[in-house]
Each structure stands twice: as C-alpha cells, then as structure tokens.
Coordinates of C-alpha atoms and ligand atoms in Angstrom, one line a residue:
X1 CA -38.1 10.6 25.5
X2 CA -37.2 11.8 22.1
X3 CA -35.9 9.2 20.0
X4 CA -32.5 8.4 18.7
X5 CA -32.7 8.7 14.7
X6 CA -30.5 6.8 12.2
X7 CA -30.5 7.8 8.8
X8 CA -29.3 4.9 7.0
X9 CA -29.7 1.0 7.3
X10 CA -26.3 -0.4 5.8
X11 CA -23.9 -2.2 7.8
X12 CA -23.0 1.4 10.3
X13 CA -26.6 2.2 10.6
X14 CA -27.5 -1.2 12.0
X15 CA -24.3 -2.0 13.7
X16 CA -24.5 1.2 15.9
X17 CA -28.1 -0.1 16.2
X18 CA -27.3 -3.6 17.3
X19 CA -24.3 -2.4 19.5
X20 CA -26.8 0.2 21.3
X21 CA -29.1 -2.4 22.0
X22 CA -26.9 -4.5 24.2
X23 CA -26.2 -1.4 26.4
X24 CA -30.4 0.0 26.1
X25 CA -33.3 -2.1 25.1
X26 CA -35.8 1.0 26.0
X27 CA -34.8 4.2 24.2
X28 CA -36.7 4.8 21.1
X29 CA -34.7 3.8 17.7
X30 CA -36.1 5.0 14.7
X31 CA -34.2 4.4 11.5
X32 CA -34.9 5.6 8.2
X33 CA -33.7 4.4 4.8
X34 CA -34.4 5.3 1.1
X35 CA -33.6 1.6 0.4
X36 CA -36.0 -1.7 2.0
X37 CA -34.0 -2.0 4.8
X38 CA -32.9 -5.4 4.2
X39 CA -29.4 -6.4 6.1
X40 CA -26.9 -7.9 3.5
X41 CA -23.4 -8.1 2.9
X42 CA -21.8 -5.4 1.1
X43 CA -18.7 -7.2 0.8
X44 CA -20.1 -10.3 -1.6
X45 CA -21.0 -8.2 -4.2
X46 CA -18.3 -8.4 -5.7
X47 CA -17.8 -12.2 -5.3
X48 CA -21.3 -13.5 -5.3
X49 CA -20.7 -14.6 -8.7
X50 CA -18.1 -17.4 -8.5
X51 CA -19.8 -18.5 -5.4
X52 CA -23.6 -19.0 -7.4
X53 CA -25.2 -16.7 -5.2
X54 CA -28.2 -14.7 -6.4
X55 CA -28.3 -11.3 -5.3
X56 CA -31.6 -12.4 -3.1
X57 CA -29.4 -14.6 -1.2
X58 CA -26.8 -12.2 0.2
X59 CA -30.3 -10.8 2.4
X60 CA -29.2 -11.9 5.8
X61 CA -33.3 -10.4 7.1
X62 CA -35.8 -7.9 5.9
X63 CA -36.4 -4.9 7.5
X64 CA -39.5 -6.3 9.6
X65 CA -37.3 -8.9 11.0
X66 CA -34.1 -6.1 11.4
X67 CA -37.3 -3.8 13.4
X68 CA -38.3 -6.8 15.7
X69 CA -35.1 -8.2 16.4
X70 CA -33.8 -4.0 17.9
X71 CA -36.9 -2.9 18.6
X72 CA -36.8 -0.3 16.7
X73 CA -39.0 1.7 13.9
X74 CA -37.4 1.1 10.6
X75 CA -39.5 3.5 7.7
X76 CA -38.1 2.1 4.3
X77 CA -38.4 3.8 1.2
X78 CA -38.3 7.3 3.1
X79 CA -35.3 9.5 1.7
X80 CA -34.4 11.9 3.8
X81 CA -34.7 15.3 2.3
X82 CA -33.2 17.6 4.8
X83 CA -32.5 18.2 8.4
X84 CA -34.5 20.9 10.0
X85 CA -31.6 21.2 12.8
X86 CA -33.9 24.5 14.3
X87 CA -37.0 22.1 14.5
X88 CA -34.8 19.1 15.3
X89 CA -36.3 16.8 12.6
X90 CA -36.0 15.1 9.3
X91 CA -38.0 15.6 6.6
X92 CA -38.3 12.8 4.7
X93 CA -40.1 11.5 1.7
X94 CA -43.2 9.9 3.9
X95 CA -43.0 12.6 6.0
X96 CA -41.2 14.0 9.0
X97 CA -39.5 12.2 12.1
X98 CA -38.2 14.2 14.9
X99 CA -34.9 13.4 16.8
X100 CA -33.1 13.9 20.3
X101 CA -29.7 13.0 18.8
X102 CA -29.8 12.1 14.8
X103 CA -27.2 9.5 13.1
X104 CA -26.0 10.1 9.7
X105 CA -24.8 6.7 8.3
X106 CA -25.6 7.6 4.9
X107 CA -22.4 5.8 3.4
X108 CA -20.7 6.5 0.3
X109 CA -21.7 7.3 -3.9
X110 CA -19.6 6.1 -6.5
X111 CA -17.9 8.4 -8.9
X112 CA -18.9 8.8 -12.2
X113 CA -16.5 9.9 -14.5
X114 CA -16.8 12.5 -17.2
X115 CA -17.8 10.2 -20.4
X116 CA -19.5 10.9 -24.2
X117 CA -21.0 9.3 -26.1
X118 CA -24.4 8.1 -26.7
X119 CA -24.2 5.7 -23.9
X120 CA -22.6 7.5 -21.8
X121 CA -24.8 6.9 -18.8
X122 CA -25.2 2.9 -19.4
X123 CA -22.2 2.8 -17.5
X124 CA -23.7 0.8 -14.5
X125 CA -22.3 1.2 -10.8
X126 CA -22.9 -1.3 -8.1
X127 CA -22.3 -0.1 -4.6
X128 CA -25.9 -1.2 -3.1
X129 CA -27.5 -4.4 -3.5
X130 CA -30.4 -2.7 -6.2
X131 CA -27.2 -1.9 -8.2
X132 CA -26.3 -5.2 -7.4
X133 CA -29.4 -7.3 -8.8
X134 CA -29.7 -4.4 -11.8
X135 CA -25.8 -5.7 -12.6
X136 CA -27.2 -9.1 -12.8
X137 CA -30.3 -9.1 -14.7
X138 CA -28.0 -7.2 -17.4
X139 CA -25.5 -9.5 -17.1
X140 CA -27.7 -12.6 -17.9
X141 CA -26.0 -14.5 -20.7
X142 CA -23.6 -11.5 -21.8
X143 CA -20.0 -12.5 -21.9
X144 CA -17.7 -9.6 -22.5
X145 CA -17.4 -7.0 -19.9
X146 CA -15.5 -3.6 -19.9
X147 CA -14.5 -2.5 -16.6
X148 CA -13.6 1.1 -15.8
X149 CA -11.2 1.2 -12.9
X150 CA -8.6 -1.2 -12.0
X151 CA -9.2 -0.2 -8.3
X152 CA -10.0 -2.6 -5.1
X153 CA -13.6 -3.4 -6.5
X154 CA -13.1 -3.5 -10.3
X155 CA -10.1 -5.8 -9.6
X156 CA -12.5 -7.8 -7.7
X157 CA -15.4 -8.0 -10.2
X158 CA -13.0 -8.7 -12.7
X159 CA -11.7 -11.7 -10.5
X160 CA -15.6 -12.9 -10.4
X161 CA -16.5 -12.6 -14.0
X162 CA -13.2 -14.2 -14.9
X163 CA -14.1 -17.2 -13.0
X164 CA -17.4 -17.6 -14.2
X165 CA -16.3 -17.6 -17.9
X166 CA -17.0 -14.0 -18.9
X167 CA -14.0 -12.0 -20.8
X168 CA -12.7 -8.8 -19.0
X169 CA -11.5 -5.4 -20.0
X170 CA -9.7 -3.3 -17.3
X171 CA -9.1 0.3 -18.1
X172 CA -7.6 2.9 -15.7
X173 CA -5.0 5.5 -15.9
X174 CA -2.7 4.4 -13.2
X175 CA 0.4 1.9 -13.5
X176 CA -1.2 -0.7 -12.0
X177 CA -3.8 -2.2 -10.4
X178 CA -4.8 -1.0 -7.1
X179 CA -2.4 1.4 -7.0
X180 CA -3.8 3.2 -3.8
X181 CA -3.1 0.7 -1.6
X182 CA -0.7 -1.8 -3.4
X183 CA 2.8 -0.9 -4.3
X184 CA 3.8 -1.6 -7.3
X185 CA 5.5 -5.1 -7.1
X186 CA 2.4 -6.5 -5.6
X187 CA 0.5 -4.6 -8.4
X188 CA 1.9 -6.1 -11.0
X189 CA 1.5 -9.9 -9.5
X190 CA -2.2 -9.1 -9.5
X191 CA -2.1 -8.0 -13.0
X192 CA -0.2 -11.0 -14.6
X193 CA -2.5 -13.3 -12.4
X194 CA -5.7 -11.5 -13.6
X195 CA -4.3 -11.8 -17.3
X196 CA -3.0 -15.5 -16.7
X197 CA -7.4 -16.0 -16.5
X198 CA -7.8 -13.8 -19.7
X199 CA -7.9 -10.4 -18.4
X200 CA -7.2 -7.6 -20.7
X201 CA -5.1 -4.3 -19.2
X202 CA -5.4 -1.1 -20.7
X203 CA -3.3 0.9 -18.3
X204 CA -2.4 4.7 -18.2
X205 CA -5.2 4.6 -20.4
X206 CA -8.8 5.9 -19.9
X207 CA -12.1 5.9 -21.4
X208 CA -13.5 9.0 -22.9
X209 CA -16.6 7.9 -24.7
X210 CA -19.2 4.9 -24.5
X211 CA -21.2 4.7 -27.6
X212 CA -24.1 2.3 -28.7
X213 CA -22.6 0.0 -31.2
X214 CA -23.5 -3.7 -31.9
X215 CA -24.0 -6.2 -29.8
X216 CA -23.7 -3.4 -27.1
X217 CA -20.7 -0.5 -26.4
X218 CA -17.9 0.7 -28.0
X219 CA -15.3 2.5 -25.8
X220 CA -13.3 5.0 -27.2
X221 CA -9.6 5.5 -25.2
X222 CA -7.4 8.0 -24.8
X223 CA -4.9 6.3 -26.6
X224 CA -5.6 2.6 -27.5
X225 CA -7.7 1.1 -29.9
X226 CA -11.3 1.0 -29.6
X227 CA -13.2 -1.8 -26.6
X228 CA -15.9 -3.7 -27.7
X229 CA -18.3 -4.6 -25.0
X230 CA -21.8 -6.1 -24.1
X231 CA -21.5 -4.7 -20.8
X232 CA -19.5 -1.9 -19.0
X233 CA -18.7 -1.8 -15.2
X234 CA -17.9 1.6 -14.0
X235 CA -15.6 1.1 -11.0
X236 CA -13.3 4.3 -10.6
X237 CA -14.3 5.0 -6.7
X238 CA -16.7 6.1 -3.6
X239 CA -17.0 9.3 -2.1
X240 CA -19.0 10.0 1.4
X241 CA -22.1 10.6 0.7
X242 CA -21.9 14.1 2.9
X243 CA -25.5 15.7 1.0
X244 CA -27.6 15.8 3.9
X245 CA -25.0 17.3 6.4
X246 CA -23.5 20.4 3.4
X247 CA -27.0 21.4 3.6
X248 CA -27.6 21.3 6.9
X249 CA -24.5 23.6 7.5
X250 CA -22.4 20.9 9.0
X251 CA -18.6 21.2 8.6
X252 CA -17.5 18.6 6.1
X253 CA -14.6 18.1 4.3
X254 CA -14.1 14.6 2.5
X255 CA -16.4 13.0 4.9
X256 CA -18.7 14.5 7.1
X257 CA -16.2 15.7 9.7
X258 CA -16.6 14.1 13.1
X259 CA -14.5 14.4 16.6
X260 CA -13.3 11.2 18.2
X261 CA -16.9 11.0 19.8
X262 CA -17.9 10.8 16.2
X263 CA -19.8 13.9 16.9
X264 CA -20.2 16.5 14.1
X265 CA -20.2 20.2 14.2
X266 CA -23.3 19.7 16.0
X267 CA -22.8 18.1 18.9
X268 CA -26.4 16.4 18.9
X269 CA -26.0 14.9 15.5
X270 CA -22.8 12.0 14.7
X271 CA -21.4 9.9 11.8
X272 CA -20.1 7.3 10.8
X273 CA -19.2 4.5 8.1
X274 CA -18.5 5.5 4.8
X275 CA -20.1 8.9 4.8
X276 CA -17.6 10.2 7.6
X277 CA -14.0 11.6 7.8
X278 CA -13.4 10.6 11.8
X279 CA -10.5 12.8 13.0
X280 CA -9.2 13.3 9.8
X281 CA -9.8 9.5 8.3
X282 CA -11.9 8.0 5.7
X283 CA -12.1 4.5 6.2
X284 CA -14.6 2.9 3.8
X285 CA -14.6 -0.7 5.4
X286 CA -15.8 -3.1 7.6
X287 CA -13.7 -3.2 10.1
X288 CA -13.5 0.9 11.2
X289 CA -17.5 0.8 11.3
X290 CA -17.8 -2.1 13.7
X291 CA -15.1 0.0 15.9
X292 CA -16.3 3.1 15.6
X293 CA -20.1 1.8 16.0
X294 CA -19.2 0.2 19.5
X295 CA -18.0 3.7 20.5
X296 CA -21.0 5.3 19.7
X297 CA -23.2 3.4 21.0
X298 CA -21.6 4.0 24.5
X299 CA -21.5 7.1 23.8
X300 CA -25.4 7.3 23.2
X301 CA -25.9 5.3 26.3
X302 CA -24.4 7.5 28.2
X303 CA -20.6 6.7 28.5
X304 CA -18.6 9.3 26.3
X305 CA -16.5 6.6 24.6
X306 CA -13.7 7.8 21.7
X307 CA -13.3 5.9 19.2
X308 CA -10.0 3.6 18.8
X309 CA -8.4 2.2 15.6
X310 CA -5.9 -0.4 16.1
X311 CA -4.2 -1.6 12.9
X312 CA -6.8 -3.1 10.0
X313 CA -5.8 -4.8 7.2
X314 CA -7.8 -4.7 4.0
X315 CA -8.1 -8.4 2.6
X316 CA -9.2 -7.8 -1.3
X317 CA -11.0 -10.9 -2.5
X318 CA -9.2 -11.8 -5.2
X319 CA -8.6 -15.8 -5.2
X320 CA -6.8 -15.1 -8.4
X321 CA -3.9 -13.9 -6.3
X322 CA -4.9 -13.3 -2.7
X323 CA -3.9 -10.4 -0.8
X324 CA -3.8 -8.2 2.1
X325 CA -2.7 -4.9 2.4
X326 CA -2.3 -2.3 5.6
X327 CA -1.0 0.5 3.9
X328 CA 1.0 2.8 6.0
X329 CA -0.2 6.3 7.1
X330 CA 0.2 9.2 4.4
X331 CA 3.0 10.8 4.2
X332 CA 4.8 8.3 6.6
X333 CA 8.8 8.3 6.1
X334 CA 10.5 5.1 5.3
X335 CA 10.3 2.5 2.4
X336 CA 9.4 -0.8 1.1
X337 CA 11.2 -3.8 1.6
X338 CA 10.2 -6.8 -0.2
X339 CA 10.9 -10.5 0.0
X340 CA 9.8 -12.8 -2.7
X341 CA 9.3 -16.2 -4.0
X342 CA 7.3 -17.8 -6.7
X343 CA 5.0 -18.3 -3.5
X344 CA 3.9 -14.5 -3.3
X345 CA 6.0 -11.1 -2.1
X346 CA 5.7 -10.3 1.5
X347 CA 6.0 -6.2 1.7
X348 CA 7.0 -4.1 5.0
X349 CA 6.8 -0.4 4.9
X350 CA 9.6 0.4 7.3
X351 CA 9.6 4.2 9.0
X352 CA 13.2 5.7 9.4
X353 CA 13.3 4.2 12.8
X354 CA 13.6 0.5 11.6
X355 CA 9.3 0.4 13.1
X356 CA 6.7 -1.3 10.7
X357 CA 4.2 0.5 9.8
X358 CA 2.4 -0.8 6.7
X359 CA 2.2 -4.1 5.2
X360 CA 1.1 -6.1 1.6
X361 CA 1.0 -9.6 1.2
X362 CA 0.1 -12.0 -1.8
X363 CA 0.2 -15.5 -2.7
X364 CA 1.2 -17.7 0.1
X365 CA 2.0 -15.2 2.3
X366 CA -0.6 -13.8 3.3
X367 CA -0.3 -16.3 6.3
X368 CA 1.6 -13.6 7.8
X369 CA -0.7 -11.1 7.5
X370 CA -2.2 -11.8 12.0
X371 CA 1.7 -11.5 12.8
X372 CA 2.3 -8.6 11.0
X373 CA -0.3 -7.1 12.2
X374 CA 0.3 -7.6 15.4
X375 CA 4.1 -5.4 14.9
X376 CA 2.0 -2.4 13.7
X377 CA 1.0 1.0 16.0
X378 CA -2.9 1.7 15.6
X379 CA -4.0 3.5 13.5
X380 CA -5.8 6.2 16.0
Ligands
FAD401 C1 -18.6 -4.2 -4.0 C2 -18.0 -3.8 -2.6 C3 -17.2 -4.8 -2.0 C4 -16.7 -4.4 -0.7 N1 -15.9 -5.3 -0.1 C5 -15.4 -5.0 1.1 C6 -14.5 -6.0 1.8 O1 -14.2 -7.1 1.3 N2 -14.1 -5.6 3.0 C7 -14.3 -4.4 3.6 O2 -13.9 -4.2 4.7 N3 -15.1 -3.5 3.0 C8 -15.7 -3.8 1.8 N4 -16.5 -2.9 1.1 C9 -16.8 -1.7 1.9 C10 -17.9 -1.9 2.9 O3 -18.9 -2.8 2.4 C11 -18.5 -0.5 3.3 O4 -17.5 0.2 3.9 C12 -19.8 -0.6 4.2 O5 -20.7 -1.6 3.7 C13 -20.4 0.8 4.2 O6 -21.5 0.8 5.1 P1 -22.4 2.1 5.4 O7 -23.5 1.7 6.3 O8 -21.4 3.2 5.8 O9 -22.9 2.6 4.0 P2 -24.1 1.9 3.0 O10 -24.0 0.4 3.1 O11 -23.9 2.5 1.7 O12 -25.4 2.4 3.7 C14 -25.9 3.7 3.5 C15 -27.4 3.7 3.9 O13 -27.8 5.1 3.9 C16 -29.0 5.2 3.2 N5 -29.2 6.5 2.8 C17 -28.3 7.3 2.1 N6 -28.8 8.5 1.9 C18 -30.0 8.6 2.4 C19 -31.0 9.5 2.5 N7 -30.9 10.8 2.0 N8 -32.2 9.2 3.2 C20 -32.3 8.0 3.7 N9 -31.4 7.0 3.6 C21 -30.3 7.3 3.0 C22 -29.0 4.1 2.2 O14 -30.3 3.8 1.7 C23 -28.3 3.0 3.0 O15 -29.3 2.3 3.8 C24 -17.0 -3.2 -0.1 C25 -17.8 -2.3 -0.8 C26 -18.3 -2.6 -2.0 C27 -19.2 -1.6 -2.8

C-alpha cells in the first residue's frame, strides 16, 4: 500500500501522526522534515528564559525515538523541493518519496520587514527551535535588546528578557501592544506593566535601518531618536508557509486553502497547522492543530470526519500581566464592554443581539476566562 506522506515534523505534522496511529498501526507513515525531527514545544520559546531552560531542554524526543514510538519513517534533513503531483511524489533533498495521500504541515515563516542599513539582515527571527538556540548563543552575556514588533511573541520575549535582567526596546507602528487581538484598554495595561519592569515603547514608530555601530546596532526610526542595541529581535509576524503547494498549482490564498476535510484543491493532498487557511481561517495555534489533526486522521483512516472549532482562547504568556484573549469573528457587529479594577479589566465583545462573542482578560481575571468561554458559539 502506498504510504501516507507528511511533510513536516512540528507539532501538526506529528499530532496528525500520533492521532492516526490510535485509529491504524499498519499503514505506512513516512514523514519528512528539513529540520532533525526532534518533538519540542514551540510555545516555550518564548519563555524558556525566565524558566532557566536551555534550548536542548525543550526536546521532548529525537526523531529516532518520534520514528519508533509511530512506526513510522521520519527522513530528517530532507527539504522538500517540489511535488511531482503527475508522478505522485516528493522530491526532496535526499531524494524522492512517493505518496498515496501527501500532508503538507509545513507551518508558517516570519516576516521580514523592509530594513537598511549595514545590518540589515542581523535582525534574528526565532520561530523554530535552530532560531531558537542561534537566539541564545547570541544572546550570551548581552543585555540590551531591541525588539521589532510589539505583537503576541515580541511582547512575550520582551516579558522573558525583562525578567532575566536584560533591558528591552519595543518598536512597532500600532497604538499598542498586541493590537490584533487586544483592544485597546487591555493594551495599554500590558504596556504600563511591561514598562513598570523597564521596558521601553516606541509606538506608531518603526524601524527603517539597522546599522553596525558599537557595541552592536543602531536603529534608525521613523521618527524618534536613534536605539542603541547589542541585540535586535525581529518580531513583526508569521505567514503560512504555502511554497510547496503555489508551485504545485494548489489554490492558496493566505494559507494553503483547504475544505472542512482539510483537503486542498487536490483531493489526495491536505493541510494543516500554520501553513493552512481551513474554510477561510488561519489559526496559528495549538489548540486548532490538535482539532483539526483529530479530524484528519479519521479522515485518513477512513471515516470522512470535518473538522470542528469550538471556541479557543489564546493565553499570551506574559506573567508580567497575564492574559487571555478570544477575539471575536471579523467583522462581527457589536462592541466592547469593560469592567475594571486595579485587579485586571474583564472585556466582552457583545453582538447586537446582547450574544457574547469575544472575550479579553488580564490581571486577576483571567479566572473567568473557562466560564466565558463556555457563553461563546464555536468558532466553525
Ligand atoms: C515563539 C512562539 C511562541 C508560541 N506560543 C504559543 C502559545 O503560547 N500558544 C499557542 O497556542 N501557540 C503558540 N505559538 C504557535 C504554535 O507554536 C504554532 O501554531 C505551532 O507550533 C505550529 O506548528 P506547525 O506544525 O504547523 O508548524 P511548525 O512547527 O513550523 O513545523 C513546520 C515543519 O515543516 C517543516 N518544513 C517546512 N517546509 C519544509 C519543506 N519544504 N520540506 C520539508 N520540511 C519542511 C519544518 O522543518 C517543520 O518540521 C507560538 C509560536 C511561536 C513561534
């Protein structure tokens, strides 16, 4: 029997492995990575820090052990060139692996912004755990750090190197931090907690050049006054790494575009995790991959299964000023209604009908945030 092929060994490419398994311990599994295959958490990489974790720590098992435990062929350091979708293989950089049904799980790349400068490109990213331990080594005993992008994972990083004694930067043109999922009021709260531990803001502001200059950068803004820095961060966003399926003809839009079979244009090759826009949605975390990768791997074992989103909050690890956020649908009606204390703000998006159907928490309350969640509609 031909074998299903993954392409891709983060947390979607071995979940839907993993998942599949407990329905089918016989069909070939082959999976195939440009990385080493290792299993870690994604998620600590941006609080490994506080927590005195090395990077080599975060390694939950290596690839051997990940091949044994789902008996399966795992071929590491193989990037996958193209699919041959006449042929029905992948050519890939140790040679070529043919499929029945293909996987992409080829997540997401971070987004690097337009920058002179003659350091233009020592902005470092870290959305893989090689970022990670590259971050880490350069970090050694550096103590101020620019950060470009007051998003989800800059605010995070920032959070870490704050609380491990390093002085923070945070550049970005939007109002405030997080501003794609937080509204303002909850925003702000992060921001004066973040500066309360010595961050700097530089808001509405961006960087347009990173030069050399001694001990390490200079940033030159838009507007403000020149950033010194021994390190910069470059934290301004992920998009779905959709490469492989473009060339291979596949429909894509932001993600690789999938039913809610999480089949693509071509109904023998799915998505999912980062790299995939399921029925419209790009949802780069944890919880929509474990959903969608328990649909799937019915769906592979023979049961056609759609996928289901119920309501999933988004906590950002930010002890500084915890918080969770389900931010309601685009374009939903409504407005926010706040309630707040010196404790933290509790935030309900309310639709025209008096219906929840978003939510953001900080401080104390994000107690609420299993209650509230309960009120909301799923999300698909
Ligand atoms: C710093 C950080 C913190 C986060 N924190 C949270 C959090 O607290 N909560 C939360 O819900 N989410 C969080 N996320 C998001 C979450 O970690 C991701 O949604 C998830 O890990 C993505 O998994 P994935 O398998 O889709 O992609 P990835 O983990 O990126 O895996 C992609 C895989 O595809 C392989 N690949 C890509 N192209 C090729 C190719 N051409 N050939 C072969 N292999 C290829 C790669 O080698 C890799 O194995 C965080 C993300 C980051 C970066």
């Amino acid at each position: 029997m031909k074998p299903i092929t993954l392409i891709g060994t983060g947390l979607a490419g071995y979940t839907l492995a993993r998942e599949f398994r407990k329905l089918d311990a016989e069909r070939p599994l082959v999976l195939i990575t440009a990385d080493d295959g290792a299993f870690y958490s994604k998620p600590m990489l941006s609080n490994a820090l506080a927590q005195g974790r090395d990077p080599d720590t975060l390694v939950s098992a290596d690839a051997e052990k990940m091949a044994a435990d789902l008996n399966a062929t795992v071929l590491t350091h193989a990037r996958v060139e193209r699919i041959d979708r006449a042929r029905r293989v992948v050519v890939h950089a140790r040679g070529e692996q043919a499929y029945g049904t293909l996987v992409l799980a080829t997540g997401a790349r971070p987004i690097r912004p337009p920058l002179q400068g003659d350091a233009a490109d020592e902005a470092l990213t870290v959305n893989n755990l090689d970022d990670y331990r590259r971050f880490r080594r350069r970090l050694d005993d550096k103590r101020k750090i620019a950060i470009i992008g007051p998003g989800l994972i800059g605010c995070e990083f920032a959070n870490d190197l704050l609380e491990t004694g390093h002085a923070c930067d945070l550049i970005g043109p939007d109002a405030w931090p997080v501003s794609t999922l937080l509204p303002q009021p909850l925003g702000e709260r992060l921001q004066a907690a973040l500066a309360e531990r010595g961050a700097r803001w530089h808001l509405q502001d961006s960087v347009i050049a990173i030069d050399h200059a001694d001990p390490g950068y200079r940033l030159r803004l838009q507007q403000g006054a020149p950033i010194e820095a021994e390190l910069v961060l470059s934290a301004i966003g992920l998009r779905p790494d959709t490469r492989l399926a473009e060339a291979a003809g596949l429909s894509v839009r932001r993600g690789i575009v999938t039913d809610r079979l999480l089949r693509t244009s071509d109904p023998d090759i799915h998505a999912l995790g980062d790299c995939a826009e399921a029925a419209g949605l790009v949802l780069p975390f944890v919880m929509p991959i474990m959903h969608a990768a328990r649909a799937l791997a019915k769906t592979l074992a023979g049961e056609p299964t759609e996928v289901h989103y119920p309501a999933m909050p988004v906590v950002i690890k930010t002890p500084a000023c915890p918080l969770a956020v389900a931010p309601p649908p685009r374009d939903a009606g409504g407005e926010w209604r706040y309630e707040s204390d010196d404790q933290g703000i509790a935030a309900r998006h309310v639709g025209k009908d008096g219906k929840l159907l978003g939510f953001a928490l900080c401080g104390d309350r994000v107690k609420q945030r299993m209650a509230l969640t309960r009120e909301l509609p799923p999300l698909l």
